[in-house]
mmCIF file of C-alpha atoms and ligand atoms in Angstrom:
data_model
loop_
_atom_site.group_PDB
_atom_site.id
_atom_site.type_symbol
_atom_site.label_atom_id
_atom_site.label_comp_id
_atom_site.label_asym_id
_atom_site.label_seq_id
_atom_site.Cartn_x
_atom_site.Cartn_y
_atom_site.Cartn_z
ATOM 1 C CA UNK M 5 16.850 -50.627 -44.938
ATOM 2 C CA UNK M 6 20.059 -49.895 -43.474
ATOM 3 C CA UNK M 7 22.608 -51.930 -45.345
ATOM 4 C CA UNK M 8 24.242 -53.165 -42.257
ATOM 5 C CA UNK M 9 21.071 -54.664 -41.432
ATOM 6 C CA UNK M 10 21.373 -58.702 -40.736
ATOM 7 C CA UNK M 11 18.389 -60.111 -42.112
ATOM 8 C CA UNK M 12 18.893 -63.456 -40.638
ATOM 9 C CA UNK M 13 18.842 -62.357 -36.971
ATOM 10 C CA UNK M 14 16.346 -64.130 -34.715
ATOM 11 C CA UNK M 15 14.080 -61.395 -34.618
ATOM 12 C CA UNK M 16 13.811 -60.956 -38.398
ATOM 13 C CA UNK M 17 12.925 -64.650 -38.299
ATOM 14 C CA UNK M 18 10.344 -64.370 -35.699
ATOM 15 C CA UNK M 19 8.760 -61.332 -37.826
ATOM 16 C CA UNK M 20 8.749 -63.639 -40.836
ATOM 17 C CA UNK M 21 7.304 -66.324 -38.622
ATOM 18 C CA UNK M 22 10.208 -68.544 -39.717
ATOM 19 C CA UNK M 23 10.806 -69.011 -35.656
ATOM 20 C CA UNK M 24 7.853 -68.803 -32.982
ATOM 21 C CA UNK M 25 7.429 -66.546 -30.266
ATOM 22 C CA UNK M 26 5.212 -66.252 -27.548
ATOM 23 C CA UNK M 27 3.332 -63.089 -28.667
ATOM 24 C CA UNK M 28 1.891 -60.571 -26.301
ATOM 25 C CA UNK M 29 0.416 -57.789 -28.383
ATOM 26 C CA UNK M 30 1.083 -56.093 -31.670
ATOM 27 C CA UNK M 31 0.044 -53.536 -33.784
ATOM 28 C CA UNK M 32 0.696 -52.276 -37.465
ATOM 29 C CA UNK M 33 4.173 -51.418 -37.010
ATOM 30 C CA UNK M 34 5.394 -53.162 -33.812
ATOM 31 C CA UNK M 35 5.505 -56.489 -32.016
ATOM 32 C CA UNK M 36 5.662 -57.570 -28.249
ATOM 33 C CA UNK M 37 6.840 -60.984 -27.052
ATOM 34 C CA UNK M 38 8.020 -62.932 -24.272
ATOM 35 C CA UNK M 39 12.002 -63.063 -23.816
ATOM 36 C CA UNK M 40 13.118 -66.561 -24.152
ATOM 37 C CA UNK M 41 15.420 -66.276 -21.282
ATOM 38 C CA UNK M 42 13.513 -64.102 -18.720
ATOM 39 C CA UNK M 43 15.455 -62.026 -16.254
ATOM 40 C CA UNK M 44 12.073 -61.090 -14.030
ATOM 41 C CA UNK M 45 8.891 -62.439 -13.673
ATOM 42 C CA UNK M 46 7.508 -60.043 -16.583
ATOM 43 C CA UNK M 47 10.133 -59.890 -19.412
ATOM 44 C CA UNK M 48 8.679 -58.551 -22.571
ATOM 45 C CA UNK M 49 10.699 -57.440 -25.651
ATOM 46 C CA UNK M 50 9.008 -54.786 -28.089
ATOM 47 C CA UNK M 51 10.321 -54.667 -31.633
ATOM 48 C CA UNK M 52 9.562 -52.528 -34.655
ATOM 49 C CA UNK M 53 8.295 -54.631 -37.492
ATOM 50 C CA UNK M 54 10.467 -52.887 -40.025
ATOM 51 C CA UNK M 55 14.367 -53.398 -39.996
ATOM 52 C CA UNK M 56 16.112 -51.216 -37.555
ATOM 53 C CA UNK M 57 19.379 -52.199 -35.986
ATOM 54 C CA UNK M 58 19.235 -50.267 -32.692
ATOM 55 C CA UNK M 59 18.151 -47.311 -30.647
ATOM 56 C CA UNK M 60 19.886 -44.788 -32.878
ATOM 57 C CA UNK M 61 18.929 -46.118 -36.216
ATOM 58 C CA UNK M 62 15.262 -46.373 -35.272
ATOM 59 C CA UNK M 63 15.058 -43.052 -33.694
ATOM 60 C CA UNK M 64 16.854 -41.160 -36.591
ATOM 61 C CA UNK M 65 15.227 -43.302 -39.600
ATOM 62 C CA UNK M 66 11.657 -44.542 -38.370
ATOM 63 C CA UNK M 67 8.713 -42.473 -39.628
ATOM 64 C CA UNK M 68 6.453 -40.570 -37.044
ATOM 65 C CA UNK M 69 3.820 -43.538 -37.439
ATOM 66 C CA UNK M 70 6.440 -46.068 -36.604
ATOM 67 C CA UNK M 71 7.597 -44.178 -33.675
ATOM 68 C CA UNK M 72 4.045 -43.395 -32.553
ATOM 69 C CA UNK M 73 3.133 -47.181 -33.208
ATOM 70 C CA UNK M 74 6.123 -48.287 -31.096
ATOM 71 C CA UNK M 75 5.699 -46.320 -27.991
ATOM 72 C CA UNK M 76 1.912 -47.039 -28.111
ATOM 73 C CA UNK M 77 2.697 -50.741 -27.898
ATOM 74 C CA UNK M 78 5.010 -50.414 -25.126
ATOM 75 C CA UNK M 79 2.425 -48.591 -23.161
ATOM 76 C CA UNK M 80 -0.068 -51.133 -24.050
ATOM 77 C CA UNK M 81 2.280 -53.879 -22.613
ATOM 78 C CA UNK M 82 2.549 -51.815 -19.191
ATOM 79 C CA UNK M 83 -1.258 -51.631 -19.136
ATOM 80 C CA UNK M 84 -1.669 -55.336 -20.063
ATOM 81 C CA UNK M 85 0.475 -56.562 -17.085
ATOM 82 C CA UNK M 86 -1.081 -53.784 -14.971
ATOM 83 C CA UNK M 87 2.310 -52.267 -13.890
ATOM 84 C CA UNK M 88 1.897 -48.524 -14.339
ATOM 85 C CA UNK M 89 1.767 -48.016 -10.473
ATOM 86 C CA UNK M 90 4.058 -50.682 -9.209
ATOM 87 C CA UNK M 91 6.669 -49.929 -11.739
ATOM 88 C CA UNK M 92 9.128 -51.366 -14.143
ATOM 89 C CA UNK M 93 12.511 -50.922 -16.293
ATOM 90 C CA UNK M 94 12.881 -50.317 -19.818
ATOM 91 C CA UNK M 95 16.354 -51.234 -21.259
ATOM 92 C CA UNK M 96 17.779 -51.060 -24.652
ATOM 93 C CA UNK M 97 21.175 -52.563 -25.480
ATOM 94 C CA UNK M 98 23.091 -51.203 -28.350
ATOM 95 C CA UNK M 99 26.315 -52.023 -29.921
ATOM 96 C CA UNK M 100 29.449 -53.857 -28.585
ATOM 97 C CA UNK M 101 29.632 -51.756 -25.466
ATOM 98 C CA UNK M 102 25.812 -51.934 -24.734
ATOM 99 C CA UNK M 103 26.195 -55.865 -25.339
ATOM 100 C CA UNK M 104 23.504 -56.037 -27.814
ATOM 101 C CA UNK M 105 22.818 -59.691 -28.820
ATOM 102 C CA UNK M 106 20.272 -59.442 -31.521
ATOM 103 C CA UNK M 107 21.088 -56.470 -34.036
ATOM 104 C CA UNK M 108 17.363 -55.673 -34.403
ATOM 105 C CA UNK M 109 16.220 -52.607 -32.303
ATOM 106 C CA UNK M 110 14.273 -53.859 -29.290
ATOM 107 C CA UNK M 111 13.404 -52.841 -25.657
ATOM 108 C CA UNK M 112 13.270 -54.931 -22.741
ATOM 109 C CA UNK M 113 10.329 -54.319 -20.511
ATOM 110 C CA UNK M 114 11.099 -55.940 -16.964
ATOM 111 C CA UNK M 115 8.732 -56.011 -14.121
ATOM 112 C CA UNK M 116 6.859 -58.002 -11.481
ATOM 113 C CA UNK M 117 9.462 -57.698 -8.908
ATOM 114 C CA UNK M 118 11.615 -54.919 -7.392
ATOM 115 C CA UNK M 119 14.494 -54.838 -9.925
ATOM 116 C CA UNK M 120 17.191 -53.546 -7.689
ATOM 117 C CA UNK M 121 19.608 -50.529 -8.431
ATOM 118 C CA UNK M 122 20.943 -50.362 -11.847
ATOM 119 C CA UNK M 123 24.564 -51.666 -12.825
ATOM 120 C CA UNK M 124 24.889 -53.763 -9.680
HETATM 121 P P1 5GP V 29 20.090 -57.958 -26.303
HETATM 122 O O1 5GP V 29 21.012 -58.672 -25.587
HETATM 123 O O2 5GP V 29 20.266 -58.027 -27.866
HETATM 124 O O3 5GP V 29 19.654 -56.577 -25.640
HETATM 125 O O4 5GP V 29 18.998 -59.085 -25.963
HETATM 126 C C1 5GP V 29 18.518 -60.182 -26.930
HETATM 127 C C2 5GP V 29 17.290 -60.828 -26.165
HETATM 128 O O5 5GP V 29 16.853 -61.597 -27.020
HETATM 129 C C3 5GP V 29 17.712 -61.762 -24.975
HETATM 130 O O6 5GP V 29 17.125 -61.279 -23.532
HETATM 131 C C4 5GP V 29 17.472 -63.084 -25.336
HETATM 132 O O7 5GP V 29 16.990 -63.892 -24.475
HETATM 133 C C5 5GP V 29 16.389 -62.818 -26.257
HETATM 134 N N1 5GP V 29 16.206 -63.861 -27.104
HETATM 135 C C6 5GP V 29 17.312 -64.505 -27.956
HETATM 136 N N2 5GP V 29 16.928 -65.312 -28.930
HETATM 137 C C7 5GP V 29 15.372 -65.605 -28.755
HETATM 138 C C8 5GP V 29 14.445 -66.187 -29.365
HETATM 139 O O8 5GP V 29 14.626 -66.855 -30.149
HETATM 140 N N3 5GP V 29 13.214 -65.869 -28.728
HETATM 141 C C9 5GP V 29 13.039 -65.002 -27.850
HETATM 142 N N4 5GP V 29 11.682 -64.791 -27.632
HETATM 143 N N5 5GP V 29 13.902 -64.204 -27.149
HETATM 144 C C10 5GP V 29 15.194 -64.558 -27.687
#
């Protein structure tokens, strides 16, 4: 584990079942659940089950199997909501400049409405 990883962040608590979540799907290495403060009709978070701080940490240090499981689950959520054709947006925030609030790597999957242009 990255020694800067905060084991008490809210997603770590969700993974330990100390805090509830609205689970959408999971597999061996990843979990998808609804964002508590949705910014679109569909707003799902996908997180790895192992402790990675952000995109760079995950991409650099996760195993091939973890990468495969993570992106497979993202695609499974896309198929779950049947938004392959109408579209969606995937966002990951990292660090202070990215305004990342929860220091456990996650992607936001937003869909269900036209999301407008980026950075309005
Ligand atoms: P970030 O700014 O780190 O990219 O996004 C963190 C996201 O986590 C926010 O969209 C926020 O609404 C969501 N969030 C924060 N606390 C909780 C929680 O306890 N449960 C769930 N499901 N989402 C949370």
